[in-house]
Tab-separated table of C-alpha atoms in Angstrom:
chain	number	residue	atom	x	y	z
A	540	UNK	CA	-76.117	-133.998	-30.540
A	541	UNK	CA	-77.300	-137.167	-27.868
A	542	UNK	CA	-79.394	-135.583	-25.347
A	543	UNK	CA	-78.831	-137.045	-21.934
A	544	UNK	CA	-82.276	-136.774	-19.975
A	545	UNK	CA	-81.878	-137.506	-16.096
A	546	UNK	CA	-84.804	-138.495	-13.679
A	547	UNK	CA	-86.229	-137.515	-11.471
A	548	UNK	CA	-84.929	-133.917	-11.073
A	549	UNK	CA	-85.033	-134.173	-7.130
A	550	UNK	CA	-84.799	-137.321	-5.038
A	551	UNK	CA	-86.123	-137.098	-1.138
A	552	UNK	CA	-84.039	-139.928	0.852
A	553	UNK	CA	-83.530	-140.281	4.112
A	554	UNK	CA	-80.456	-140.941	5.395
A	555	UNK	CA	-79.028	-144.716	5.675
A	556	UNK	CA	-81.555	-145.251	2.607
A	557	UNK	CA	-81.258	-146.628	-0.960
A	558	UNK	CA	-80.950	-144.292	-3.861
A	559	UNK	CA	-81.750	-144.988	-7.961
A	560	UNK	CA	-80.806	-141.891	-10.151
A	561	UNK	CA	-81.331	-143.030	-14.221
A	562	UNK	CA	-79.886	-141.281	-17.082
A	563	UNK	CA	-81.790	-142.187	-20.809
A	564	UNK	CA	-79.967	-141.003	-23.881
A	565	UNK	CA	-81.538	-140.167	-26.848
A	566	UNK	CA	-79.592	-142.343	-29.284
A	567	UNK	CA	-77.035	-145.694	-27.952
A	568	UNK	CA	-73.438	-144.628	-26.048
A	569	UNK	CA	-72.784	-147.842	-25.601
A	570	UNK	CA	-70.864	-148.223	-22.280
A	571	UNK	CA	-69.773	-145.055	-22.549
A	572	UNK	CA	-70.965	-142.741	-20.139
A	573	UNK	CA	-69.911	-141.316	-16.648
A	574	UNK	CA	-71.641	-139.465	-13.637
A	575	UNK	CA	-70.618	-137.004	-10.965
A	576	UNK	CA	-71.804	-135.570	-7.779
A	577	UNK	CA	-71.521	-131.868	-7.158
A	578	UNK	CA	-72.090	-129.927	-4.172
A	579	UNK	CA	-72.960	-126.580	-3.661
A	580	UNK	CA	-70.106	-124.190	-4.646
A	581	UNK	CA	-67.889	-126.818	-5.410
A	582	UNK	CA	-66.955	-128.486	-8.950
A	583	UNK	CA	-67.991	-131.683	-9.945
A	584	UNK	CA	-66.214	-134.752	-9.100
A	585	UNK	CA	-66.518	-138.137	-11.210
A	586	UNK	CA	-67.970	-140.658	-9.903
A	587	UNK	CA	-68.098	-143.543	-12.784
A	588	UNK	CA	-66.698	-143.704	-15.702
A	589	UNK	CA	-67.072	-147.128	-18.481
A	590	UNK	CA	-70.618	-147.003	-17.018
A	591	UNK	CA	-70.091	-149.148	-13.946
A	592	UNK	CA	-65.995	-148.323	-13.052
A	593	UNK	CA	-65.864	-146.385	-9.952
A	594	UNK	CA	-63.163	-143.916	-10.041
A	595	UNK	CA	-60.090	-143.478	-7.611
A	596	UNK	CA	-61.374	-143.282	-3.922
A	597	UNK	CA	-65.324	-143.457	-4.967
A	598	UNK	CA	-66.854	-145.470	-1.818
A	599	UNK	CA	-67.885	-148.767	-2.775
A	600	UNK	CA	-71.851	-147.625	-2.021
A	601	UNK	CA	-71.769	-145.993	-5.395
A	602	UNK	CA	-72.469	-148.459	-8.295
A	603	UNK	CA	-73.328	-147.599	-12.118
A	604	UNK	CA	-74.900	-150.077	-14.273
A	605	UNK	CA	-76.226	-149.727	-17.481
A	606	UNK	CA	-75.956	-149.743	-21.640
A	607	UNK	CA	-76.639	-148.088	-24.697
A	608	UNK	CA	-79.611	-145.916	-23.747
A	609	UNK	CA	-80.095	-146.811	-19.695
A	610	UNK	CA	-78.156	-146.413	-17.137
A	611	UNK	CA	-78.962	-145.773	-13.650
A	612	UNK	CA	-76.381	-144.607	-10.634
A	613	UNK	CA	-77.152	-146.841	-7.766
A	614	UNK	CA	-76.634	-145.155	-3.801
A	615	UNK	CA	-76.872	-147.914	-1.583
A	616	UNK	CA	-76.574	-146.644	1.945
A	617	UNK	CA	-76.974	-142.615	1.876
A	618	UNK	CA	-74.477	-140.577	4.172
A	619	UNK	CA	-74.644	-137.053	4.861
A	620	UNK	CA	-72.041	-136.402	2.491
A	621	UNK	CA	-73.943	-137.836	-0.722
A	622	UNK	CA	-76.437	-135.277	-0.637
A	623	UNK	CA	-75.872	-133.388	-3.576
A	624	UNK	CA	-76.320	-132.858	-7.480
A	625	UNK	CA	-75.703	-135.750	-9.629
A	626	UNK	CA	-75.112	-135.393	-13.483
A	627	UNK	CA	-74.525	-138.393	-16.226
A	628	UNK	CA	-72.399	-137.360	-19.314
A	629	UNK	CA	-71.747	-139.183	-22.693
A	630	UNK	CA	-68.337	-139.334	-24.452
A	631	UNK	CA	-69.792	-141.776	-27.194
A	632	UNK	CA	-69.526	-138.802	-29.756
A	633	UNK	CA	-68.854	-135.180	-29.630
A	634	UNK	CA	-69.900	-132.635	-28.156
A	635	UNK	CA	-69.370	-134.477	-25.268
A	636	UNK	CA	-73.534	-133.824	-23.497
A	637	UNK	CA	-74.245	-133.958	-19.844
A	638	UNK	CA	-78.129	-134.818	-18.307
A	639	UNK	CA	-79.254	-131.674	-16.627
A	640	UNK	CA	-79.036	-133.419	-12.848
A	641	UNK	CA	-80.459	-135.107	-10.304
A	642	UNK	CA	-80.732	-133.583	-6.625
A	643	UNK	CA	-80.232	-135.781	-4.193
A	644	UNK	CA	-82.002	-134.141	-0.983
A	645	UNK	CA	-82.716	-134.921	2.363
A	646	UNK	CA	-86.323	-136.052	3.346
B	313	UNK	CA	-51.640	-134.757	-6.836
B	314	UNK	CA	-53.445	-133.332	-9.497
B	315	UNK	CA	-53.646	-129.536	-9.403
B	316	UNK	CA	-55.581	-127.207	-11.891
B	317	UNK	CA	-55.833	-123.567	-11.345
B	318	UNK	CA	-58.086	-121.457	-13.672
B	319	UNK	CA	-57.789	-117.692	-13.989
B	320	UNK	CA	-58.348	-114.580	-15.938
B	321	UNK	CA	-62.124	-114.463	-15.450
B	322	UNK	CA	-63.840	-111.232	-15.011
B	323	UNK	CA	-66.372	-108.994	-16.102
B	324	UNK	CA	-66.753	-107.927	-19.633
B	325	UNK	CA	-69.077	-106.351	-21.963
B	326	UNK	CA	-71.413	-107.825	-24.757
B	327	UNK	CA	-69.121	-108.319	-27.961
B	328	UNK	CA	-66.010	-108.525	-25.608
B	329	UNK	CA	-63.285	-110.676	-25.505
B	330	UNK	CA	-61.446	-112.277	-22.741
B	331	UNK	CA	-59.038	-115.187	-22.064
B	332	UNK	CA	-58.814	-117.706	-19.622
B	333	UNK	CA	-56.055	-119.892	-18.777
B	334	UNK	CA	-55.512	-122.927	-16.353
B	335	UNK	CA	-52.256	-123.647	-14.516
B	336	UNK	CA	-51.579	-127.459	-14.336
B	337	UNK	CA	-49.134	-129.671	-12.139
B	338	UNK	CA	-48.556	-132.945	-10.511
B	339	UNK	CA	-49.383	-134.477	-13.738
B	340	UNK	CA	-47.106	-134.587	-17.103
B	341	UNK	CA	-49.253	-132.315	-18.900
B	342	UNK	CA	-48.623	-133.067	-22.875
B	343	UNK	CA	-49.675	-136.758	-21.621
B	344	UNK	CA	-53.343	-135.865	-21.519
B	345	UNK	CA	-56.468	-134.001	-23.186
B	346	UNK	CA	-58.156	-131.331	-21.564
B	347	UNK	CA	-61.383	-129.407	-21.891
B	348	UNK	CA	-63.313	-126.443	-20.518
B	349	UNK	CA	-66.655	-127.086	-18.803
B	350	UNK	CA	-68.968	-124.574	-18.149
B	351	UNK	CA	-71.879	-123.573	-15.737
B	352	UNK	CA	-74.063	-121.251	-15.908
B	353	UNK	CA	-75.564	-119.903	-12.584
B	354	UNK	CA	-78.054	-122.259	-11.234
B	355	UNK	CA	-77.649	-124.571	-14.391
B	356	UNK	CA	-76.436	-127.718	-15.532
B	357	UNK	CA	-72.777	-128.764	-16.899
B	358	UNK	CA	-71.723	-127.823	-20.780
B	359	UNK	CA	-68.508	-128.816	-22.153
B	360	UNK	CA	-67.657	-126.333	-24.737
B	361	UNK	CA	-64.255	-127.425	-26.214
B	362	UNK	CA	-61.385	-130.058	-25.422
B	363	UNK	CA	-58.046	-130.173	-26.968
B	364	UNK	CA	-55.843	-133.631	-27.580
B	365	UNK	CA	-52.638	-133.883	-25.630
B	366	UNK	CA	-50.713	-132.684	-28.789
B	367	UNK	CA	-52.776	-130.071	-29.586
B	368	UNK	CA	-53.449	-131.499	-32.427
B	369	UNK	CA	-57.166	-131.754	-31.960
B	370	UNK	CA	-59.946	-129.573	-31.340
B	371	UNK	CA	-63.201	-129.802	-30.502
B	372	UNK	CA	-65.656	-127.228	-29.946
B	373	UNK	CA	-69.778	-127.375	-29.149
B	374	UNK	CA	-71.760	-124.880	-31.595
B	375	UNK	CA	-72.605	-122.519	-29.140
B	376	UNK	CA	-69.325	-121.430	-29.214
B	377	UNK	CA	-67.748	-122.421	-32.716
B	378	UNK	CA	-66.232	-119.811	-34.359
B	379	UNK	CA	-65.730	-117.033	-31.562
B	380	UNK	CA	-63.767	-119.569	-28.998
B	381	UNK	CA	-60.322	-120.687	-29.490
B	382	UNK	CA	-58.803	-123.841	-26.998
B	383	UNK	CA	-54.801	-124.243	-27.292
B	384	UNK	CA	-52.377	-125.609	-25.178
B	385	UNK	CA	-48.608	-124.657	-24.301
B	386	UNK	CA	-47.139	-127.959	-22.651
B	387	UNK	CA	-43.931	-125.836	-21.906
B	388	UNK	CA	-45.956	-123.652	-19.672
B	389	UNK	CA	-48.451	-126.389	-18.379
B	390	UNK	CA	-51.128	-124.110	-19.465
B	391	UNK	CA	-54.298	-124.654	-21.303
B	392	UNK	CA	-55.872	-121.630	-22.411
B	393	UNK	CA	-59.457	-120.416	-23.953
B	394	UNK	CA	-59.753	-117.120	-25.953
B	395	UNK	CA	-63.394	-116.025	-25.817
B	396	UNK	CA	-64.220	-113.357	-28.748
B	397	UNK	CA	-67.620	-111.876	-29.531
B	398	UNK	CA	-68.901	-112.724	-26.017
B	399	UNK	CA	-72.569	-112.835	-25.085
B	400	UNK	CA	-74.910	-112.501	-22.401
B	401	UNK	CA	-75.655	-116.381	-22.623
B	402	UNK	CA	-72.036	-117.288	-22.030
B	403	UNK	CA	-71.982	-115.871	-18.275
B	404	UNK	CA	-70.913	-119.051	-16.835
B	405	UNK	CA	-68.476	-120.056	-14.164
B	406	UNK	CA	-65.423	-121.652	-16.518
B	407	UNK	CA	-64.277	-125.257	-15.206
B	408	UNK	CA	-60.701	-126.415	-16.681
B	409	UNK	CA	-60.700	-130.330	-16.138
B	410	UNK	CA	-58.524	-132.788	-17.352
B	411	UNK	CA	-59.280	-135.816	-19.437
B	412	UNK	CA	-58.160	-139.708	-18.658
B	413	UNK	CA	-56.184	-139.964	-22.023
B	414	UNK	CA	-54.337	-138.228	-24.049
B	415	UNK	CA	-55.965	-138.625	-27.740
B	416	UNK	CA	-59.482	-138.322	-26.580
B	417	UNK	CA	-61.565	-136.215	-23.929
B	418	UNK	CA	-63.536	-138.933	-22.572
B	419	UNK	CA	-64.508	-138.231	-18.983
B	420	UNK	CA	-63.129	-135.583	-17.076
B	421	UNK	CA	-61.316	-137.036	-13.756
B	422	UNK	CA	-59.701	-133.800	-12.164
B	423	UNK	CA	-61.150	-130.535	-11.973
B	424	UNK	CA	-60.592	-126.753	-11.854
B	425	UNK	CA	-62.137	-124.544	-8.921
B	426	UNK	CA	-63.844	-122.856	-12.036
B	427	UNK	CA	-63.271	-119.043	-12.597
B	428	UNK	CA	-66.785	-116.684	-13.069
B	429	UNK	CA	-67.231	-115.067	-16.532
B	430	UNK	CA	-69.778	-112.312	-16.841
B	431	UNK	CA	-70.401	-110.476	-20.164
B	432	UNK	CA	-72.850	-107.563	-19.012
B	433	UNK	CA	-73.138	-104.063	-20.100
């Protein structure tokens, strides 16, 4: 199984501020890997998908990059409405493996 | 637009069984994989099992191999999970979600409002 390790666990940004989440796996996924955000009660919604596609209606402030074993989830310009969990998941091979989030609070 | 609607969660005792199901519309169903993510309370994301568009394929994680069972029925636009031999560990809430293609579940790009499970004597 490819463990997906996310850091850090919690990220203080102010508003209007850059913000770098990373995701490591433990063996290459190639490009393959995507991230959501989840909020509180809610279930997730992707983000990213290819590793650096944004999905249908994802703001243009959200930008993946990344390959094999690195990837990082780029914030540029935090709004209210991006604070919230972020997770990176793997479809390289089954089972399919999520990282075990980043919060993204406010500082 | 994409709709999925997950039901038959509940409460049920250690050793238990229970099934879930998920309701889907506004997409041709049979066209794409599904799976069934779960959470457990304050936790991260696990996706358990995923089924092709066909039905054809399975997949399952090992936490749950052998007492879960994913199937489809495309004239019902209904995926389904049968959980058998439940335990304490598998208290989640159950997300249905719906993969980008239909031989593979790659990413998940539409999601359930998730339905709670609780196995607890």
């Amino acid at each position: 199984e490819i463990v997906m390790t996310q850091s850090p666990a919690t990220l203080s940004v102010s508003p209007g501020e850059r913000a770098t989440l990373s995701c490591r796996a433990s063996q290459s996924v190639s490009s393959n890997l995507a991230w959501y955000q989840q909020k509180p009660g809610q279930a997730p919604r992707l983000l990213i998908f290819g590793a650096s596609t944004r999905a249908t209606g994802i703001p243009a402030r959200f930008g993946g990059s990344g390959s094999g074993t690195e990837f990082t989830l780029t914030i540029s310009s935090l709004q209210s409405e991006d604070f919230a969990v972020y997770y990176c998941q793997q479809y390289n091979n089954w089972p399919r493996t999520f990282g075990q989030g980043t919060k993204v609070e406010i500082k | 637009e994409v709709q999925l609607l997950e039901s038959g969660g509940g409460l049920v005792q250690p050793g238990g069984s229970l099934r879930l199901s998920c309701a889907a519309s506004g997409f041709t169903f049979s066209n794409y994989a599904m799976g069934w993510v779960r959470q457990a309370p304050g936790k991260g994301l696990e996706c358990v099992s995923a089924i092709s568009g066909g039905g054809g394929s399975t997949y399952y994680a090992d936490s749950v191999k052998g007492r879960f069972i994913i199937s489809r029925d495309s004239s019902k636009n209904t995926l389904y999970l049968q959980m058998s031999s439940l335990r304490a560990e598998d208290t989640a809430v159950y997300y249905c979600a719906k993969a980008p293609y239909s031989s593979s579940p790659d990413w998940f790009d539409s999601w359930g409002q998730g339905t709670l499970v609780t196995v607890s004597s």
